[in-house]
PDB file of C-alpha atoms in Angstrom:
ATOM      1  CA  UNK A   1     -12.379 -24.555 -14.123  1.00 78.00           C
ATOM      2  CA  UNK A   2     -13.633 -21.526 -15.435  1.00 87.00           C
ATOM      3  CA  UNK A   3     -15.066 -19.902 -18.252  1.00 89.00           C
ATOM      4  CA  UNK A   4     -13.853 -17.294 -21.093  1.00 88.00           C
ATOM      5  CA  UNK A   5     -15.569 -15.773 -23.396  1.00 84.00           C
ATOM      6  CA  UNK A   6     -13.788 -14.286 -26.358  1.00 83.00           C
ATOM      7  CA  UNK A   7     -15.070 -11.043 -28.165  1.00 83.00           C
ATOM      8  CA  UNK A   8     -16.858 -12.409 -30.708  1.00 86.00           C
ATOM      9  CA  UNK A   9     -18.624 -14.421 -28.039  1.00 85.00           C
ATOM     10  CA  UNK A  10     -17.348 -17.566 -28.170  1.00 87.00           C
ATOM     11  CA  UNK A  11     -16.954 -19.417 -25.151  1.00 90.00           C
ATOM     12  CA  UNK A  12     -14.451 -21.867 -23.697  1.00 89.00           C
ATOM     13  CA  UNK A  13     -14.455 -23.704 -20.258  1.00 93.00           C
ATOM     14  CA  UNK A  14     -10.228 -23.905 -19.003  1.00 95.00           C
ATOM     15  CA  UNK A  15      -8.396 -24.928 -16.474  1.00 94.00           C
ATOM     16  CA  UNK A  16      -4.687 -24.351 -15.329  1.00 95.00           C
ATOM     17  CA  UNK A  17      -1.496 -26.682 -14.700  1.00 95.00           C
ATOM     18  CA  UNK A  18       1.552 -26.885 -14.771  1.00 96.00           C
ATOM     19  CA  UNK A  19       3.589 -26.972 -18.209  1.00 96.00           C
ATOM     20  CA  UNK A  20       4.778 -30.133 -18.993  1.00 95.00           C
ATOM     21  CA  UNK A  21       8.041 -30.211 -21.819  1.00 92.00           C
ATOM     22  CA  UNK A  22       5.384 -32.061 -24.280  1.00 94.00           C
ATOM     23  CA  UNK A  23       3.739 -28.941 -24.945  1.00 95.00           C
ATOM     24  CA  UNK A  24       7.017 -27.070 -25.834  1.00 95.00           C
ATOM     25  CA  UNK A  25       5.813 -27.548 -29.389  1.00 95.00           C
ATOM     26  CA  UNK A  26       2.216 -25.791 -29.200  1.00 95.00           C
ATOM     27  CA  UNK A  27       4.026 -22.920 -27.142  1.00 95.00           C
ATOM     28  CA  UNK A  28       5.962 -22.409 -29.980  1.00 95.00           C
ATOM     29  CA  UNK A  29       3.562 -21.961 -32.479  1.00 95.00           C
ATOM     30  CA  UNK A  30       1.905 -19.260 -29.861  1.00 95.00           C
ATOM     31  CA  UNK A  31       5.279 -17.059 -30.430  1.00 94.00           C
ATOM     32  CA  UNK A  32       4.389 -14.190 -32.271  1.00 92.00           C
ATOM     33  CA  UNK A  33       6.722 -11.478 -33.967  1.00 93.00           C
ATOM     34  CA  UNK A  34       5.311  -8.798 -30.661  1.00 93.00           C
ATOM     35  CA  UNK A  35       6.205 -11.958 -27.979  1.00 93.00           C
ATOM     36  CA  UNK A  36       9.468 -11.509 -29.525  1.00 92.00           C
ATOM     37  CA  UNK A  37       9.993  -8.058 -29.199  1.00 92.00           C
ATOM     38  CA  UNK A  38       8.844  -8.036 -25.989  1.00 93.00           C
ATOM     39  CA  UNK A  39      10.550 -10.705 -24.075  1.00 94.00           C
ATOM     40  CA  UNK A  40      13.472 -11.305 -27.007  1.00 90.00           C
ATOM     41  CA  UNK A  41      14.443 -14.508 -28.483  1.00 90.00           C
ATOM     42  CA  UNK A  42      13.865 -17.096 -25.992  1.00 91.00           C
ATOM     43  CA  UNK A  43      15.004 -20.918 -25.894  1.00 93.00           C
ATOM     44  CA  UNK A  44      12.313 -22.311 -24.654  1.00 94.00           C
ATOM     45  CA  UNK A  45      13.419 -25.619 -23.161  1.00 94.00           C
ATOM     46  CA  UNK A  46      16.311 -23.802 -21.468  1.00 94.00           C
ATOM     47  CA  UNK A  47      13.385 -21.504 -20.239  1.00 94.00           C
ATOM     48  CA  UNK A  48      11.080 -23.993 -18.999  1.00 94.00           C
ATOM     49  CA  UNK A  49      14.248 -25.857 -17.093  1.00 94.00           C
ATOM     50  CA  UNK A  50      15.165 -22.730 -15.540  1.00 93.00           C
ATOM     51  CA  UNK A  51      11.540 -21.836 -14.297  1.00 95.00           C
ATOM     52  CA  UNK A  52      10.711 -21.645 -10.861  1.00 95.00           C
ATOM     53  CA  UNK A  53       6.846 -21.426 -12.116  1.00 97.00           C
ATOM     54  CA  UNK A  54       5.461 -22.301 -15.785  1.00 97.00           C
ATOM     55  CA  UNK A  55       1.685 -22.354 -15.955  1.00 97.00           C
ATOM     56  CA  UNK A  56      -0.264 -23.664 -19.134  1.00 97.00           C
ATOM     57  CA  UNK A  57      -4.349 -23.260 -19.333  1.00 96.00           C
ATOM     58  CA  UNK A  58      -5.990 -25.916 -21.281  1.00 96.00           C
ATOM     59  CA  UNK A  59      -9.530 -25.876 -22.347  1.00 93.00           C
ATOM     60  CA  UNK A  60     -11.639 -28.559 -21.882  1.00 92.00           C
ATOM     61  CA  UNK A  61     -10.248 -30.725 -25.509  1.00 93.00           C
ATOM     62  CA  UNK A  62      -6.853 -30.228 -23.313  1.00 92.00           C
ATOM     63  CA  UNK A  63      -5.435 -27.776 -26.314  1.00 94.00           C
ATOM     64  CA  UNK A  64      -3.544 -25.048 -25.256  1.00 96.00           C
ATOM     65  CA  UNK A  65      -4.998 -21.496 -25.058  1.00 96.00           C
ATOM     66  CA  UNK A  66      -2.044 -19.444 -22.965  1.00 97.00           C
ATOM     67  CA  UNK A  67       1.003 -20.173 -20.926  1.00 97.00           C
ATOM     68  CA  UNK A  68       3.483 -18.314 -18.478  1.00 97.00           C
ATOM     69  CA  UNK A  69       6.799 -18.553 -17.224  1.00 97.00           C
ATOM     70  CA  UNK A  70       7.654 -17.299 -14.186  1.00 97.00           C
ATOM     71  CA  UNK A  71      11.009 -17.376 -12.772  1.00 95.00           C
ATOM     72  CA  UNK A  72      13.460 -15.475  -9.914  1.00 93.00           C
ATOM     73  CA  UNK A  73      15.538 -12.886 -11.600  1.00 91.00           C
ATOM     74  CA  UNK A  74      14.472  -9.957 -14.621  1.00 91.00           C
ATOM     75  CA  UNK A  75      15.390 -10.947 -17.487  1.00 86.00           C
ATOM     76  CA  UNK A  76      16.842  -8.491 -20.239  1.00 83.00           C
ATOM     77  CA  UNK A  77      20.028  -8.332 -18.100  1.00 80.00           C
ATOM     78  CA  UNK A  78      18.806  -5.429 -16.210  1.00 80.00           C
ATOM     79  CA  UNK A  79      20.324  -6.670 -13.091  1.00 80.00           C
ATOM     80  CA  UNK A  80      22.740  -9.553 -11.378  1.00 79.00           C
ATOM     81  CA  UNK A  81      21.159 -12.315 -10.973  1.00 80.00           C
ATOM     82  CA  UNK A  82      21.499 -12.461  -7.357  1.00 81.00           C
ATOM     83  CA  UNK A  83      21.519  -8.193  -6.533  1.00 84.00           C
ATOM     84  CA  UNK A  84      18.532  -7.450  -8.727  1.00 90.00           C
ATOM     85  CA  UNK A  85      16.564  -6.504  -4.905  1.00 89.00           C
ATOM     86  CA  UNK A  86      18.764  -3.250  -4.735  1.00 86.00           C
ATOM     87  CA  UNK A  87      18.065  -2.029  -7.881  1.00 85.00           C
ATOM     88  CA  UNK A  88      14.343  -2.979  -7.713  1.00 85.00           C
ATOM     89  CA  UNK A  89      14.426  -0.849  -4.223  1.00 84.00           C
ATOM     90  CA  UNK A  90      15.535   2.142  -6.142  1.00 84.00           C
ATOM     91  CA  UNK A  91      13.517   2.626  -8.640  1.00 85.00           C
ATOM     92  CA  UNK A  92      10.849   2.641  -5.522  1.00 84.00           C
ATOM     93  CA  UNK A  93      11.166   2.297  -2.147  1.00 82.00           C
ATOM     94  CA  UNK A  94       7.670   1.487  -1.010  1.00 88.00           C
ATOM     95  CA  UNK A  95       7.474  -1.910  -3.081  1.00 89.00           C
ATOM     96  CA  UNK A  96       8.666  -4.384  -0.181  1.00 92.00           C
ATOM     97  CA  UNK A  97      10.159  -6.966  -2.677  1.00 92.00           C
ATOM     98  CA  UNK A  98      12.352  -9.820  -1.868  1.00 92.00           C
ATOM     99  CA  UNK A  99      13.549 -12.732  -3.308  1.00 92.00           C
ATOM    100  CA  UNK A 100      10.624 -14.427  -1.397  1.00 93.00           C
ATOM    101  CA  UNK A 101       7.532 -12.887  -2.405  1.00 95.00           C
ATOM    102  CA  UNK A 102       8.553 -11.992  -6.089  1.00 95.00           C
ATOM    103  CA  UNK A 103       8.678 -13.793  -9.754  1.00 96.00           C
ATOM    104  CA  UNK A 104       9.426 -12.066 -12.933  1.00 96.00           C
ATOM    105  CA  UNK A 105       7.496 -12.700 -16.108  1.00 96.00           C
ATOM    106  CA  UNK A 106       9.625 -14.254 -18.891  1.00 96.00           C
ATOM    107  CA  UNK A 107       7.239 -15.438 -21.024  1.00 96.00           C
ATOM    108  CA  UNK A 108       3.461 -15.218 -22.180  1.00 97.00           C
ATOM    109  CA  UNK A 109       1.991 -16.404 -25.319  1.00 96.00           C
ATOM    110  CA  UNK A 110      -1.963 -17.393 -25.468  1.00 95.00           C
ATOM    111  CA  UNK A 111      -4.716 -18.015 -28.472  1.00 94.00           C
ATOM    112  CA  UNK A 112      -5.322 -14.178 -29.694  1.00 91.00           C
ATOM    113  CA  UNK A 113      -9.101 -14.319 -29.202  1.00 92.00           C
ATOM    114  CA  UNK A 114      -9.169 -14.914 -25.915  1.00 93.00           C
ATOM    115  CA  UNK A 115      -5.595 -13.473 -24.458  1.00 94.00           C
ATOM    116  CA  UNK A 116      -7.033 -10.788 -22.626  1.00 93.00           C
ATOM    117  CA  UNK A 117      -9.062 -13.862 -20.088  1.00 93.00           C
ATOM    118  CA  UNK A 118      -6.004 -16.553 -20.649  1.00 95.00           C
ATOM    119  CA  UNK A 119      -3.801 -13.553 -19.117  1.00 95.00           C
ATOM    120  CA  UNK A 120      -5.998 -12.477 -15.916  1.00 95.00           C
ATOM    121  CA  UNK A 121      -7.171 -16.502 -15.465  1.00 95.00           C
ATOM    122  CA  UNK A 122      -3.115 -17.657 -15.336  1.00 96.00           C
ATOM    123  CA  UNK A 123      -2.485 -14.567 -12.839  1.00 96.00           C
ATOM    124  CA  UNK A 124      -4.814 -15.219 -10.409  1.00 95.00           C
ATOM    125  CA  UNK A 125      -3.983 -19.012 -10.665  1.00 95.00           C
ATOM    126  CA  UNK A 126      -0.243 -18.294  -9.744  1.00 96.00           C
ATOM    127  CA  UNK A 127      -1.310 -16.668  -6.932  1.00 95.00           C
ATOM    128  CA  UNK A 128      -3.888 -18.782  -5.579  1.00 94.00           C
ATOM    129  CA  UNK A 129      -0.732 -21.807  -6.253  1.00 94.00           C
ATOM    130  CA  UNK A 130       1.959 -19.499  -4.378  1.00 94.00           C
ATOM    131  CA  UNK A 131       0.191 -18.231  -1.569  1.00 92.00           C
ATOM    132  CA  UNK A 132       4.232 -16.436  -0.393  1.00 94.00           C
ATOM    133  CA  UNK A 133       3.930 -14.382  -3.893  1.00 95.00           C
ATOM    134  CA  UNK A 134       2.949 -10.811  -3.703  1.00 95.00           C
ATOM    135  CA  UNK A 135       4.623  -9.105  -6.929  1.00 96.00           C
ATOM    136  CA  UNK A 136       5.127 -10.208 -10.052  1.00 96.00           C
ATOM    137  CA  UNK A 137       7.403  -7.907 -12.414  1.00 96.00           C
ATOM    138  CA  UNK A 138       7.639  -7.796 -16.571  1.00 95.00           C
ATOM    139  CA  UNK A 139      10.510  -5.855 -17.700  1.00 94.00           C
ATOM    140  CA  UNK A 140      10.213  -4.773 -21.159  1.00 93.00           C
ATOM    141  CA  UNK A 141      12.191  -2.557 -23.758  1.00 91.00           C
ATOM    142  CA  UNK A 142      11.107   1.197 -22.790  1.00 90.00           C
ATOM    143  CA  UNK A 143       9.987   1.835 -26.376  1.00 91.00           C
ATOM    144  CA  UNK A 144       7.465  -1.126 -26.454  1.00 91.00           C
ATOM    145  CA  UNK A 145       3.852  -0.928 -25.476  1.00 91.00           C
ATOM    146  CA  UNK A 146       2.652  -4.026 -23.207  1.00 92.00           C
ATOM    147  CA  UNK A 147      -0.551  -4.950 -26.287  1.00 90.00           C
ATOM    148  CA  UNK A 148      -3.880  -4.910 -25.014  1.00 91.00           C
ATOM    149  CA  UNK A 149      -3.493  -8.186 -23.193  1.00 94.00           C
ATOM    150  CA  UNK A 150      -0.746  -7.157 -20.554  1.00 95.00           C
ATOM    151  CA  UNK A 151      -1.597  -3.787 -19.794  1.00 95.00           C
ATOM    152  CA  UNK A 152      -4.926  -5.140 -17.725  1.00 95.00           C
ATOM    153  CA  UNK A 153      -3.056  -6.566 -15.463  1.00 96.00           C
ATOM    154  CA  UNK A 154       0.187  -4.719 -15.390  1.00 96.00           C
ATOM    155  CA  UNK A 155       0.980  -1.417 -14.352  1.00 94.00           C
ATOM    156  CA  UNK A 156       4.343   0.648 -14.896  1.00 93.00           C
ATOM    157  CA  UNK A 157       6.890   1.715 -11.501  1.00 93.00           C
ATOM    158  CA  UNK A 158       9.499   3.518 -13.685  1.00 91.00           C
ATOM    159  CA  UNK A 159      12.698   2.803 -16.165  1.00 90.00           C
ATOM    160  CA  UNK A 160      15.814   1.264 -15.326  1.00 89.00           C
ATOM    161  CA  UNK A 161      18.869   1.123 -17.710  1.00 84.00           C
ATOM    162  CA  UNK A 162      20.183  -2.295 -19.249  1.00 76.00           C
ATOM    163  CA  UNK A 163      23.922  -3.805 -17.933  1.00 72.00           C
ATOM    164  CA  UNK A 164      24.536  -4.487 -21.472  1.00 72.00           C
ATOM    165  CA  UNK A 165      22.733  -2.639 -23.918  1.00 71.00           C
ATOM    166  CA  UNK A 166      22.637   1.144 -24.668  1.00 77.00           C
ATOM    167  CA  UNK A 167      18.837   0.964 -23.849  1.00 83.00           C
ATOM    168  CA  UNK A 168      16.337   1.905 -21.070  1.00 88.00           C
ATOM    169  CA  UNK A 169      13.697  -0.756 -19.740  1.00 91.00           C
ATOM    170  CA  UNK A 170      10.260  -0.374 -18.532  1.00 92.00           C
ATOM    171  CA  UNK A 171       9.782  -1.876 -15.609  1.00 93.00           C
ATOM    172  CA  UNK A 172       5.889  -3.325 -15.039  1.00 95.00           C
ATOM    173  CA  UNK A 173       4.459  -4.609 -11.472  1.00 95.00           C
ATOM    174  CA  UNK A 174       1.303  -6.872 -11.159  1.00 96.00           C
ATOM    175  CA  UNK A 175       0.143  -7.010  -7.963  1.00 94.00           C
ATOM    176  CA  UNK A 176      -1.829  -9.748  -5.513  1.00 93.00           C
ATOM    177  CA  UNK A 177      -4.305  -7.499  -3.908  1.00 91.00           C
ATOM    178  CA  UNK A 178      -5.343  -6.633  -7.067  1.00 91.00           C
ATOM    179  CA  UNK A 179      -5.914 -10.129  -8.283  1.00 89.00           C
ATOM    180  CA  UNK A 180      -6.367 -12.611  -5.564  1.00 88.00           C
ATOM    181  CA  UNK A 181      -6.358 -10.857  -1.894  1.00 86.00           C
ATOM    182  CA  UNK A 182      -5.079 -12.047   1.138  1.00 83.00           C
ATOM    183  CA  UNK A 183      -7.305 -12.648   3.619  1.00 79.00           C
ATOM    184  CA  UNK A 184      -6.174 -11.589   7.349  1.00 79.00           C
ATOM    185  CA  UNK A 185      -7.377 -13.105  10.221  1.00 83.00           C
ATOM    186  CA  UNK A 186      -7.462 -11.445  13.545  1.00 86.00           C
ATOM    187  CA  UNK A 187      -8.524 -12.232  17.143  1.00 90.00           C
ATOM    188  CA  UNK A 188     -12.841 -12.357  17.075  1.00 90.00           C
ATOM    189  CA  UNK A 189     -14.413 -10.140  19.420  1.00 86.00           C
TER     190      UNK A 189
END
């Protein structure tokens, strides 16, 4: 549980679980004309069956405020589904990502008023729930800011071109240090 407090000062108490294919209907209505210019025209059931990772945060009425998908490959068609590591590794060399400790955004809607909280709350929960996860990506169209939600917890690595359109994508990396550490343990003294 924790708390958010919208601009206007409004407060609500939420919590964070899993998406369950009832509340297809309320993510739906959180689609706005930017969601769709920034992660394209999604079908959301297929979406949800696909994930490896969909998180919803509820507040305490259990109505929905924000959910995320989360799954193994960029989306856009930047990239094979299976050699996207390769390309990833070229655009820079010092981000160690592998199939293992990495999950691309596909999806995030929430309530306006609070998105900016809904966004960093659902972050930090994935990585609390996936303790392997160390990156998470969001590829976007190059011309398209990221909105004042996104960019708080997203930074950009560089551009990459599309397989099938004539366009370049940004490509965005959140990552865990900055969110939820890992602790390491060594021998005591």
């Amino acid at each position: 549980m924790s708390v958010l407090t919208s601009p206007r000062g409004k407060v609500e108490v939420v919590h964070c679980r899993r998406t369950e294919s009832q509340d297809i209907y309320c993510i739906k209505n959180l689609i706005r004309k930017f969601t769709q210019k920034l992660f394209g025209r999604l079908n959301i059931i297929y979406l949800l069956e696909k994930a490896n990772l969909a998180v919803t945060l509820c507040n305490d009425k259990e109505e929905i405020m924000a959910q995320a998908t989360f799954v193994d490959y960029p989306n856009w068609n930047v990239s094979n589904q299976d050699s996207w590591v390769s390309v990833f590794r070229e655009l820079d060399s010092e981000i160690p990502c592998t199939p293992l400790n990495t999950l691309f955004l596909h999806l995030f809607v929430a309530v306006d008023e609070y998105s900016v909280g809904c966004c960093r709350e659902i972050i930090q929960s994935v990585f609390k729930a996936v303790p392997e996860l160390h990156f998470i990506f969001l590829i976007v169209p190059s011309y398209m800011s990221l909105g004042s939600t996104l960019i708080t917890v997203f930074e950009q690595v560089g551009n990459i071109p599309s397989l099938t359109y004539d366009e370049d994508f940004a490509v965005h990396i959140c990552h865990r240090q900055k969110h939820y550490p890992q602790l390491h343990i060594r021998r005591a003294r």
